[in-house]
Amino acid sequence: MDRSNALKTLAAVIGLLALVAVPIIADAAGSTAWISMATRILIYGMAAASLNFALGYGGLVSFGHAAFFGLGGYVVGILYQTYADETLLFGFIPGTNQLLVTLPATILVTGIAAAAIGALSLRTGGVQFIMITLAFAQMLFFFFSGLSAYGGEDGLIIRRTNELFGLNMRDRATLYWVTLAITALFFVIYRRLTMSSFGTIVSGLRQNERRMAALGIEAYRYRLIAFILSGIGTGIAGAMLANVMRFTSPDLLAWHTSGQLMIMVILGGVGTVTGPFLGAAVLLILEDVLNAWTENWPLILGLVLLVVVLQARGGLMAIVNLVRGNRS
Amino acid sequence: MSAPVLKVEGLVKRFGGLTATDHVDFDLADGEIHALIGPNGAGKSTLINQICGEMRQDEGRILLDGLDISGHSAPQRAKMGLARAFQVPSLLNDVTVLDNVTVAVQIRHHRTYRISDSPRGRRDLFAEAEGFLAGTGLAHRGDIVVSDLSHGERKQLELVVARATKPRLLLLDEPMAGLGASESQEMIETLSTLREAHGILLVEHDMDAVFNLADRISVLVYGRIIAHGTVDEIRADPEVQRAYLGEEDA
Amino acid sequence: MLLIFEQILNGVQYGVMLFLLAAGLTLIFGIMQVINLAHGSLYMVGAYAGTWFAQETGSFWLGLPAGLLAAALTGVLIEVIVVRRLYDRDHLEQVLATFALILIFNQLVIMIFGRQPFFVAMPEGLQESIQLLPGLQYPPYRLLIIAAGLGVAVGLYFLITKTRIGMLVRAGATDREMVRALGVNVRLLYTVIFGFGALLAGLAGYLAGPIFAVQVGMGEQILLTTFVVVVIGGVGSIRGAFVAGLILGVLDTCLRAFLPGILRLVMAGPDADALGAGIAAMGIYLLMAIVLLIRPQGLFPAAH
């Protein structure tokens, strides 16, 4: 028991060191594109992990998480534009380019949005829940598409990444390390959440709502809180993506993005802690590699996805666990 | 005699033209095992569902410790000390036996909103949960995932989970159903030790078990209670013999 | 006034197309409990195959059976290869597997037909607008679509209420075991229903050709709207699909036609156009959210 714990800690430390070293290795290999890729993987990993809390742990199949992803991006974008134009948003909110302000603002905005969407959507279930979450995301998609003051369909360019402690955020490696630090913090909180008392209740509701009711649990409020936490996590990822891409657009809110996040979750393994990060890495790298190889890459991606869904239940984490299990 | 833990007054439930629960009255004292028997279709499940709060009655009241709980939801009633073991085991199937008991313990301690627990806190919960498993047939099965348990083990776990909420009243819906002879015997022994701590409402088909355990019996036929009394009184009641026991013997 | 009447007719025409798609989707939803995102791909297959054949032969009317046949065959094929394995899976896996099918079909169409949209001429004999009312010229082709949609609706009504297969479909929606007990080959029944839904989707796709462009991704735009129709109408209900299809068709068309103009009364032209288009597109989703909050099972919940 102690030995396996020590091994786990060792593996975590080595993993973290490897992640920290990515920009250095990429520089040495002369492929700085890896840094951008690694940054995006971390960000999409956070978004997918957040979705996984609602979907994998809570059994809430949300087809509308792109809404929170995109909202996070627009919080950063709109605050930046307000800052650049030196105007006031709604006549009283000053803009900002400080990450330490935009992230809490994202948490506030996506938290409120998730509370509103969740409070209404959770009154339904099953197919209707999937569709109503999709509907709310589509509403936001069309809303931002029509919002010409902030770029409309073309999206919103953020000229400079948010500032943090006077770091040189234009440097890709620095931006990567900042993202990594945020992801690491996110991961620690997320992992504790999945193992917490609250996480146990949420997962219990997925498995058997009737049993939980017989134990004294009102499903609605727990699911709502889980949905809000999930939305906030996805929003933070969206805010980081806008910072890294220096751009945000309605595409982030499109239903394809919701689908993409779901694919990452199922690729990595539904209801696992590290699976979504693995899923994000595999999907983004796969898209990249296939894209370089053939213009017909969506066909191959579709086939891979089909095989994974139909054949490999439990996703990549099931395979990882299988290998691990065989070894010990 | 102390005030009743559970009191059901004039309960009525209709489905269209059918009266599934027809002005049912009964009560249950602390430390008492009150058995509810009746042929299939007598309305036992409907009655249980109303007491638990899964189904709302059309008329009448349900009192728990003198408090009217007729308007409370199932989770509210559970929090007030009403625990239920389901006839068909209804558990958290993806997690272990110990996890199932721990959830019940955790809810009793109101630890449901904590989004970050100290490992120590979780350990204490697990330790308490293990205490409820100790001395049962599941004592060494804590690490088994529920979906790998046998039917008999699941029935036992239903009971342990219900006990772990430390309820005022245990509602046991056919705890013997689907058990083998030796498993049934064990269950009877377990239940007889539980009467000290809780009032028990026992719905059961197994007449040996009922006559062994019950302090009082109510007989439900077509939604109406046709007889009330001690084991001997019920055995001797001619109407019960005709309506119910006769069928069983035939 | 005439303008409003014309837009309402356009809305009805869009509505019956939504109904053609929604009818198949709601049957598949209601009976097999499968969320089929690839239904839009069948619409696209019908449009491409039919249009291609029409161009090869030079006849719009020869393209019609080709489009129907291609869509139905594709439907049967994906039912047998993929969808059949999804009946006992949860919704998440159904969504993702059929999402994968969208990727595959879109790319296959690009590989075969290229990225250029096809623009299709109105069929011979229906090019000239006719005068419906004094001052109202209306293309007869759109009237044909309305007639076709209404015809299918009437046909479906008789099929479902008066025939043995309709009885099985109704029974299947409420009680699979009962259908099995009747000695019906449920597997075959499902394949037939799926193929039939695909056929209707192909019909909608082919008829849509001369009105919208035939292009990759055409199925997805209309698919989401179709889902809204199905959910508002009540999952599994053909009647609900018909009513909701017409309501949404008219609502969506009128919002798009008139909202920018109304907004222009209070704000600058380009901003009003953009905002109007945005809100008009949100309209149907807003309606769905409202309907679901009031009636979580939709307007005409199928008996379960």
Tab-separated table of C-alpha atoms in Angstrom, chain C residues 14 19 34 40-42 65 76 84 86 94 105 113 143 164 176-177 214 228 245-246 273 287:
chain	number	residue	atom	x	y	z
C	14	TYR	CA	-40.542	25.577	-44.336
C	19	PHE	CA	-42.215	18.040	-40.467
C	34	VAL	CA	-32.148	6.657	-30.097
C	40	GLY	CA	-29.444	15.580	-41.156
C	41	SER	CA	-26.890	13.573	-43.111
C	42	LEU	CA	-29.714	11.533	-44.644
C	65	PRO	CA	-36.877	8.556	-56.856
C	76	VAL	CA	-30.853	1.059	-43.728
C	84	ARG	CA	-28.461	-1.116	-34.105
C	86	LEU	CA	-26.811	1.842	-29.906
C	94	GLN	CA	-25.730	7.713	-29.109
C	105	PHE	CA	-20.837	11.729	-44.240
C	113	PHE	CA	-18.918	16.061	-55.008
C	143	LEU	CA	-46.916	25.195	-53.212
C	164	ARG	CA	-51.020	-3.339	-39.062
C	176	ARG	CA	-41.518	-3.322	-26.823
C	177	GLU	CA	-42.108	-6.571	-24.988
C	214	VAL	CA	-27.265	21.818	-51.956
C	228	VAL	CA	-36.430	21.626	-31.590
C	245	GLY	CA	-43.173	21.968	-37.455
C	246	LEU	CA	-45.761	24.396	-38.779
C	273	ASP	CA	-29.994	43.858	-39.245
C	287	LEU	CA	-39.769	28.949	-27.696
